[in-house]
Amino acid sequence: MKQLSTHRVAGFCLLLGVMGLRPAAAQQLGGRTVFPFLDLPTGAQQAALGGMSVSARNDDPTMLFANPALLNEEMDGRLALSYVAYVADIKQSTAAYVFNTQKYGRFGVGVTYLNYGDFESYDLAGNSLGTIGVNEYTVGVSDSYTKGKFTFGATTKLAVSSIAGSRSLAGVADAGVVYKHPTADFTAGLAVKNAGYQFSPYPGTERGPLPLDVQIGATVKPEHMPVRISLTAHHLQQWDIQYLDPNARGQLDGSGVEKKPTKSFGDNLARHFTVAAALVLGKGFNLRVGYNHLQRRELRLDNTSGSAGLSFGAMLKISTFQIDYTHATLQAAGSSEYFTISRNLDSLFKKKE
């Protein structure tokens, strides 16, 4: 019964993903979807891996947000708390817990909350009406099933966006599969993320599509090398994700004619990939670096790219706690800091014999 239930949910999510391919093919990414915060990485490890990874299989519960098929026995009983400080007063908090049941299988519960801070509100005459709050959050449950070398996973969650008391609701589903090599340190994953439906839009607005994303990737640690490499391809349902500003000025040729920038096959291809590497300095200490070309191109300034698209992180285990930190550069004007702390609660509450 459990196997049938998980496969039904996974099949439903994949069906929704296929249904979303045709309209997405004619769209650009920015500003065309609702609930764009669903694309944000929730934990320090995911942020350090270029913001996305469907194949990094380890004991970090926050990775269930990256791919529900990453749920595994190493996460059992672990609680992870994550905090992200973006620019200005924008903050994001996440909690994830994984547990295993003998009858119903392995589950993960995840909550993420994004607070944009308080804003001054005014009437049409310019009189102050006080402050209003803007926030968004998701509450979800994940389930996974392992059959041999493959793990299948699915997540269902409710997404809520709130502005000054007005709310928009959406039902969101993720589905994925992960292959783990029986002997080598190699995993490969596939995930369909953010398939779903906006139940209720904001008053005066129309329903919009969710930020659907089909991702595939692999993680490998070559034998006798202290490096683990990850490569992830994203937005596979949509080839053209390159944006050119129509108002941008082009260069003048020898005749004084302005030549506007044109789309490049190579740049568009590179925008579909993120690459990351982790230097494994033992079981209790890792250093990570990631690069997201899409983020670099979309968040660069007119005169410089700075370190946009780059992320640097570290993992340190102290006693029974694991601490992850990542510094991710949004653009030359700002960056984000990720902190994640996790612990196994089963060992904390286990009675001593």
Short mmCIF file of C-alpha atoms in Angstrom, two decimals:
data_model
loop_
_atom_site.label_atom_id
_atom_site.label_comp_id
_atom_site.label_asym_id
_atom_site.label_seq_id
_atom_site.Cartn_x
_atom_site.Cartn_y
_atom_site.Cartn_z
CA MET A 1 0.00 0.00 0.00
CA LYS A 2 2.81 2.37 0.84
CA GLN A 3 4.61 1.71 -2.43
CA LEU A 4 1.42 2.34 -4.43
CA SER A 5 0.69 5.58 -2.59
CA THR A 6 4.15 7.05 -3.18
CA HIS A 7 4.20 6.09 -6.85
CA ARG A 8 0.75 7.60 -7.38
CA VAL A 9 1.87 10.92 -5.90
CA ALA A 10 5.10 10.87 -7.92
CA GLY A 11 3.19 10.07 -11.10
CA PHE A 12 0.74 12.88 -10.44
CA CYS A 13 3.58 15.39 -9.98
CA LEU A 14 5.31 14.22 -13.16
CA LEU A 15 2.03 14.56 -15.05
CA LEU A 16 1.64 18.12 -13.84
CA GLY A 17 5.19 18.82 -14.97
CA VAL A 18 4.50 17.53 -18.47
CA MET A 19 1.29 19.57 -18.65
CA GLY A 20 3.34 22.67 -17.87
CA LEU A 21 5.87 22.21 -20.67
CA ARG A 22 4.05 23.86 -23.55
CA PRO A 23 3.10 27.19 -21.95
CA ALA A 24 6.49 27.47 -20.27
CA ALA A 25 8.32 27.14 -23.59
CA ALA A 26 7.18 30.59 -24.71
CA GLN A 27 7.98 32.36 -21.46
CA GLN A 28 10.99 34.00 -19.91
CA LEU A 29 11.73 33.27 -16.27
CA GLY A 30 11.57 36.60 -14.48
CA GLY A 31 8.21 38.07 -13.52
CA ARG A 32 6.08 35.44 -15.27
CA THR A 33 5.26 33.20 -12.32
CA VAL A 34 3.63 33.51 -8.91
CA PHE A 35 5.31 32.40 -5.65
CA PRO A 36 8.86 32.86 -7.04
CA PHE A 37 10.24 32.39 -3.51
CA LEU A 38 9.74 28.64 -4.04
CA ASP A 39 12.98 28.69 -6.07
CA LEU A 40 15.07 30.03 -3.19
CA PRO A 41 17.46 27.59 -1.47
CA THR A 42 16.39 26.94 2.11
CA GLY A 43 19.55 25.54 3.66
CA ALA A 44 23.24 26.41 3.75
CA GLN A 45 24.31 23.27 1.92
CA GLN A 46 21.88 23.76 -0.96
CA ALA A 47 22.95 27.39 -1.28
CA ALA A 48 26.62 26.38 -1.39
CA LEU A 49 25.90 23.94 -4.23
CA GLY A 50 24.90 26.73 -6.58
CA GLY A 51 21.41 27.06 -5.12
CA MET A 52 20.17 23.69 -6.36
CA SER A 53 21.14 20.03 -6.29
CA VAL A 54 19.04 16.92 -6.88
CA SER A 55 21.81 14.41 -6.18
CA ALA A 56 23.69 15.48 -3.00
CA ARG A 57 22.65 12.60 -0.75
CA ASN A 58 23.72 12.93 2.90
CA ASP A 59 22.30 13.47 6.41
CA ASP A 60 21.11 17.09 5.98
CA PRO A 61 17.28 17.20 6.38
CA THR A 62 17.00 20.54 4.53
CA MET A 63 17.95 18.75 1.30
CA LEU A 64 14.40 17.36 1.13
CA PHE A 65 13.51 20.81 -0.26
CA ALA A 66 15.95 20.20 -3.13
CA ASN A 67 14.62 16.74 -4.01
CA PRO A 68 12.25 14.63 -1.88
CA ALA A 69 14.02 11.49 -3.14
CA LEU A 70 17.10 12.58 -1.17
CA LEU A 71 15.35 11.37 2.00
CA ASN A 72 17.44 8.50 3.35
CA GLU A 73 18.24 6.56 6.51
CA GLU A 74 21.08 8.91 7.51
CA MET A 75 18.50 11.67 8.09
CA ASP A 76 16.33 9.61 10.44
CA GLY A 77 15.64 11.44 13.68
CA ARG A 78 17.49 14.58 12.61
CA LEU A 79 16.17 18.10 13.04
CA ALA A 80 17.65 20.99 11.06
CA LEU A 81 17.08 24.70 11.63
CA SER A 82 18.18 27.19 8.99
CA TYR A 83 18.36 30.97 8.88
CA VAL A 84 19.11 33.22 5.91
CA ALA A 85 19.88 36.93 6.06
CA TYR A 86 19.25 38.50 2.67
CA VAL A 87 19.69 42.17 1.80
CA ALA A 88 17.89 44.87 3.84
CA ASP A 89 15.41 43.37 6.34
CA ILE A 90 14.55 40.25 4.33
CA LYS A 91 14.99 37.11 6.43
CA GLN A 92 14.14 33.46 5.85
CA SER A 93 13.79 30.70 8.45
CA THR A 94 13.42 26.97 7.80
CA ALA A 95 12.84 23.87 9.91
CA ALA A 96 13.03 20.28 8.64
CA TYR A 97 12.66 16.99 10.50
CA VAL A 98 12.90 13.43 9.17
CA PHE A 99 11.57 10.29 10.83
CA ASN A 100 11.06 6.67 9.85
CA THR A 101 8.09 4.46 10.64
CA GLN A 102 8.01 0.70 10.30
CA LYS A 103 4.50 0.68 8.84
CA TYR A 104 4.30 3.77 6.63
CA GLY A 105 7.91 4.42 5.65
CA ARG A 106 10.17 7.46 5.87
CA PHE A 107 8.71 10.97 6.13
CA GLY A 108 10.06 14.48 6.19
CA VAL A 109 8.27 17.56 7.50
CA GLY A 110 9.40 20.98 6.34
CA VAL A 111 8.39 24.57 7.08
CA THR A 112 9.97 27.66 5.56
CA TYR A 113 9.05 31.28 6.36
CA LEU A 114 10.21 34.34 4.42
CA ASN A 115 9.72 37.77 6.01
CA TYR A 116 10.22 40.90 3.91
CA GLY A 117 9.98 43.26 6.88
CA ASP A 118 7.55 46.10 7.57
CA PHE A 119 6.54 48.77 5.07
CA GLU A 120 4.92 52.16 5.57
CA SER A 121 1.35 52.35 4.28
CA TYR A 122 -0.31 55.54 2.99
CA ASP A 123 -3.75 56.48 1.72
CA LEU A 124 -4.39 58.31 -1.57
CA ALA A 125 -3.90 61.67 0.15
CA GLY A 126 -0.47 60.68 1.44
CA ASN A 127 -1.52 60.21 5.06
CA SER A 128 0.31 57.51 6.96
CA LEU A 129 -1.74 54.41 7.82
CA GLY A 130 1.01 52.77 9.84
CA THR A 131 3.06 49.76 8.82
CA ILE A 132 2.10 46.59 6.99
CA GLY A 133 3.80 43.21 6.95
CA VAL A 134 4.75 41.13 3.93
CA ASN A 135 5.61 37.45 4.27
CA GLU A 136 5.44 34.11 2.51
CA TYR A 137 5.69 30.55 3.82
CA THR A 138 5.23 26.89 2.96
CA VAL A 139 4.27 23.86 5.04
CA GLY A 140 4.93 20.47 3.51
CA VAL A 141 5.22 16.73 4.04
CA SER A 142 7.58 14.47 2.10
CA ASP A 143 7.57 10.70 1.68
CA SER A 144 10.15 8.40 0.13
CA TYR A 145 10.37 4.76 -0.87
CA THR A 146 13.60 2.85 -1.65
CA LYS A 147 13.69 -0.07 -4.06
CA GLY A 148 17.16 -1.47 -4.63
CA LYS A 149 19.45 1.24 -6.00
CA PHE A 150 16.61 3.75 -6.49
CA THR A 151 14.75 6.02 -4.10
CA PHE A 152 11.45 7.61 -5.13
CA GLY A 153 10.14 10.63 -3.27
CA ALA A 154 7.25 13.08 -3.34
CA THR A 155 6.36 16.25 -1.45
CA THR A 156 3.04 18.00 -1.10
CA LYS A 157 2.89 21.45 0.45
CA LEU A 158 0.75 24.51 0.93
CA ALA A 159 2.24 27.86 -0.13
CA VAL A 160 0.91 31.11 1.33
CA SER A 161 1.75 34.68 0.37
CA SER A 162 0.49 37.53 2.56
CA ILE A 163 0.51 41.30 2.05
CA ALA A 164 -1.21 43.56 4.58
CA GLY A 165 -3.72 40.88 5.55
CA SER A 166 -4.54 39.82 1.98
CA ARG A 167 -3.49 36.28 1.10
CA SER A 168 -2.85 34.09 -1.89
CA LEU A 169 -2.80 30.30 -1.59
CA ALA A 170 -1.34 27.57 -3.78
CA GLY A 171 -0.97 23.80 -3.68
CA VAL A 172 2.54 22.71 -4.65
CA ALA A 173 4.05 19.29 -5.32
CA ASP A 174 7.59 18.02 -5.91
CA ALA A 175 8.55 14.55 -7.12
CA GLY A 176 11.91 12.92 -7.74
CA VAL A 177 14.04 9.84 -8.04
CA VAL A 178 17.64 9.24 -6.94
CA TYR A 179 20.01 6.48 -8.05
CA LYS A 180 22.81 5.48 -5.67
CA HIS A 181 25.66 3.32 -6.90
CA PRO A 182 26.05 0.26 -4.65
CA THR A 183 29.83 0.57 -4.23
CA ALA A 184 31.12 3.84 -5.71
CA ASP A 185 30.47 7.28 -4.21
CA PHE A 186 28.12 8.28 -7.04
CA THR A 187 24.51 9.43 -7.07
CA ALA A 188 22.25 10.79 -9.81
CA GLY A 189 18.90 12.46 -9.39
CA LEU A 190 15.89 13.77 -11.27
CA ALA A 191 13.24 16.09 -9.82
CA VAL A 192 10.13 17.92 -10.99
CA LYS A 193 9.67 20.89 -8.67
CA ASN A 194 6.91 23.38 -8.00
CA ALA A 195 4.16 21.70 -9.99
CA GLY A 196 0.76 22.80 -8.76
CA TYR A 197 -2.07 25.30 -8.84
CA GLN A 198 -2.79 28.71 -7.36
CA PHE A 199 -6.04 28.22 -5.49
CA SER A 200 -6.72 31.87 -4.75
CA PRO A 201 -4.87 34.85 -6.25
CA TYR A 202 -4.66 38.27 -4.64
CA PRO A 203 -7.80 40.39 -4.98
CA GLY A 204 -7.90 42.09 -8.36
CA THR A 205 -5.31 39.76 -9.93
CA GLU A 206 -5.51 36.67 -12.10
CA ARG A 207 -4.14 33.22 -11.40
CA GLY A 208 -0.60 32.64 -12.58
CA PRO A 209 1.67 29.64 -13.16
CA LEU A 210 4.00 28.38 -10.45
CA PRO A 211 7.80 28.40 -11.08
CA LEU A 212 7.95 24.88 -12.52
CA ASP A 213 11.47 23.48 -12.77
CA VAL A 214 12.65 20.11 -14.08
CA GLN A 215 16.16 19.29 -12.86
CA ILE A 216 18.63 16.46 -13.37
CA GLY A 217 22.08 16.09 -11.88
CA ALA A 218 24.85 13.90 -10.54
CA THR A 219 27.30 13.93 -7.64
CA VAL A 220 30.54 11.94 -7.66
CA LYS A 221 33.60 11.60 -5.45
CA PRO A 222 36.48 10.05 -7.41
CA GLU A 223 38.23 7.28 -5.54
CA HIS A 224 41.27 8.41 -3.53
CA MET A 225 40.43 12.09 -4.11
CA PRO A 226 39.12 14.37 -1.29
CA VAL A 227 36.76 16.19 -3.67
CA ARG A 228 33.05 15.63 -4.29
CA ILE A 229 31.77 17.23 -7.51
CA SER A 230 28.13 18.05 -8.36
CA LEU A 231 26.62 19.10 -11.67
CA THR A 232 22.95 20.04 -12.02
CA ALA A 233 20.96 20.93 -15.14
CA HIS A 234 17.79 22.92 -14.48
CA HIS A 235 14.78 24.35 -16.32
CA LEU A 236 14.91 21.42 -18.71
CA GLN A 237 11.28 22.05 -19.67
CA GLN A 238 12.24 25.39 -21.22
CA TRP A 239 15.18 25.92 -23.58
CA ASP A 240 15.19 29.70 -23.95
CA ILE A 241 15.90 31.23 -20.53
CA GLN A 242 18.10 34.03 -21.84
CA TYR A 243 16.84 37.57 -21.32
CA LEU A 244 18.02 40.65 -23.21
CA ASP A 245 17.01 44.09 -21.99
CA PRO A 246 15.24 45.80 -24.92
CA ASN A 247 16.24 49.19 -23.51
CA ALA A 248 19.93 48.37 -23.26
CA ARG A 249 22.19 50.36 -25.56
CA GLY A 250 24.25 48.47 -28.08
CA GLN A 251 27.73 49.17 -29.39
CA LEU A 252 28.33 51.31 -32.46
CA ASP A 253 29.97 49.74 -35.48
CA GLY A 254 32.38 51.48 -37.85
CA SER A 255 29.50 53.16 -39.65
CA GLY A 256 28.01 54.52 -36.44
CA VAL A 257 25.10 52.09 -36.52
CA GLU A 258 24.03 50.73 -33.16
CA LYS A 259 24.20 46.96 -32.92
CA LYS A 260 21.91 45.48 -30.30
CA PRO A 261 23.08 42.41 -28.34
CA THR A 262 21.76 39.11 -29.72
CA LYS A 263 21.05 35.85 -27.97
CA SER A 264 23.90 33.39 -27.75
CA PHE A 265 23.53 29.61 -27.92
CA GLY A 266 26.51 29.08 -25.61
CA ASP A 267 25.31 31.57 -22.99
CA ASN A 268 21.79 30.14 -23.02
CA LEU A 269 23.17 26.62 -22.62
CA ALA A 270 25.42 27.66 -19.72
CA ARG A 271 22.45 29.23 -17.93
CA HIS A 272 20.93 25.76 -17.57
CA PHE A 273 23.79 24.47 -15.40
CA THR A 274 25.14 24.86 -11.90
CA VAL A 275 28.40 23.29 -10.80
CA ALA A 276 29.75 22.76 -7.29
CA ALA A 277 32.62 21.07 -5.49
CA ALA A 278 33.18 20.07 -1.88
CA LEU A 279 36.63 19.56 -0.40
CA VAL A 280 36.21 16.65 2.02
CA LEU A 281 38.66 17.13 4.89
CA GLY A 282 37.36 14.28 7.00
CA LYS A 283 33.90 13.29 8.25
CA GLY A 284 33.55 16.42 10.31
CA PHE A 285 34.77 19.21 8.04
CA ASN A 286 34.00 20.16 4.43
CA LEU A 287 34.61 23.24 2.32
CA ARG A 288 32.20 24.00 -0.54
CA VAL A 289 32.07 26.26 -3.57
CA GLY A 290 29.33 26.63 -6.17
CA TYR A 291 28.62 28.56 -9.35
CA ASN A 292 25.25 29.40 -10.90
CA HIS A 293 25.62 30.96 -14.36
CA LEU A 294 21.94 31.94 -14.65
CA GLN A 295 22.15 33.84 -11.39
CA ARG A 296 25.35 35.54 -12.46
CA ARG A 297 23.88 36.74 -15.75
CA GLU A 298 20.54 37.84 -14.30
CA LEU A 299 21.91 39.63 -11.23
CA ARG A 300 24.94 41.36 -12.70
CA LEU A 301 25.14 45.14 -12.82
CA ASP A 302 25.55 47.06 -16.08
CA ASN A 303 29.22 47.72 -15.48
CA THR A 304 30.31 44.71 -13.46
CA SER A 305 29.30 41.19 -12.47
CA GLY A 306 31.22 41.20 -9.21
CA SER A 307 30.96 37.77 -7.60
CA ALA A 308 27.32 37.25 -8.57
CA GLY A 309 26.47 33.57 -8.91
CA LEU A 310 29.31 32.39 -6.66
CA SER A 311 28.80 30.77 -3.27
CA PHE A 312 31.24 29.61 -0.62
CA GLY A 313 30.42 27.40 2.33
CA ALA A 314 31.72 25.15 5.08
CA MET A 315 30.41 22.29 7.18
CA LEU A 316 31.71 21.58 10.68
CA LYS A 317 30.64 18.87 13.11
CA ILE A 318 31.10 19.65 16.79
CA SER A 319 30.14 16.84 19.14
CA THR A 320 26.58 15.87 18.15
CA PHE A 321 25.87 19.07 16.23
CA GLN A 322 26.46 19.84 12.58
CA ILE A 323 26.89 23.48 11.55
CA ASP A 324 26.71 24.62 7.94
CA TYR A 325 27.50 28.13 6.73
CA THR A 326 27.35 29.64 3.24
CA HIS A 327 28.12 33.06 1.84
CA ALA A 328 26.28 33.51 -1.47
CA THR A 329 26.84 36.60 -3.57
CA LEU A 330 23.65 37.96 -5.09
CA GLN A 331 25.34 40.78 -6.97
CA ALA A 332 27.96 43.48 -6.49
CA ALA A 333 25.50 45.36 -4.28
CA GLY A 334 24.79 42.62 -1.75
CA SER A 335 25.02 39.03 -0.59
CA SER A 336 23.21 36.52 1.60
CA GLU A 337 24.39 34.58 4.64
CA TYR A 338 23.06 31.07 5.36
CA PHE A 339 23.31 29.29 8.71
CA THR A 340 22.05 25.75 9.33
CA ILE A 341 22.38 23.71 12.50
CA SER A 342 21.22 20.11 12.80
CA ARG A 343 21.20 17.34 15.38
CA ASN A 344 19.89 13.83 15.82
CA LEU A 345 17.02 14.01 18.32
CA ASP A 346 16.75 10.24 18.70
CA SER A 347 20.11 10.11 20.45
CA LEU A 348 19.14 13.10 22.60
CA PHE A 349 16.01 11.47 24.03
CA LYS A 350 17.17 7.88 23.96
CA LYS A 351 17.06 6.37 27.42
CA LYS A 352 20.33 5.14 28.82
CA GLU A 353 20.29 1.48 29.70
#
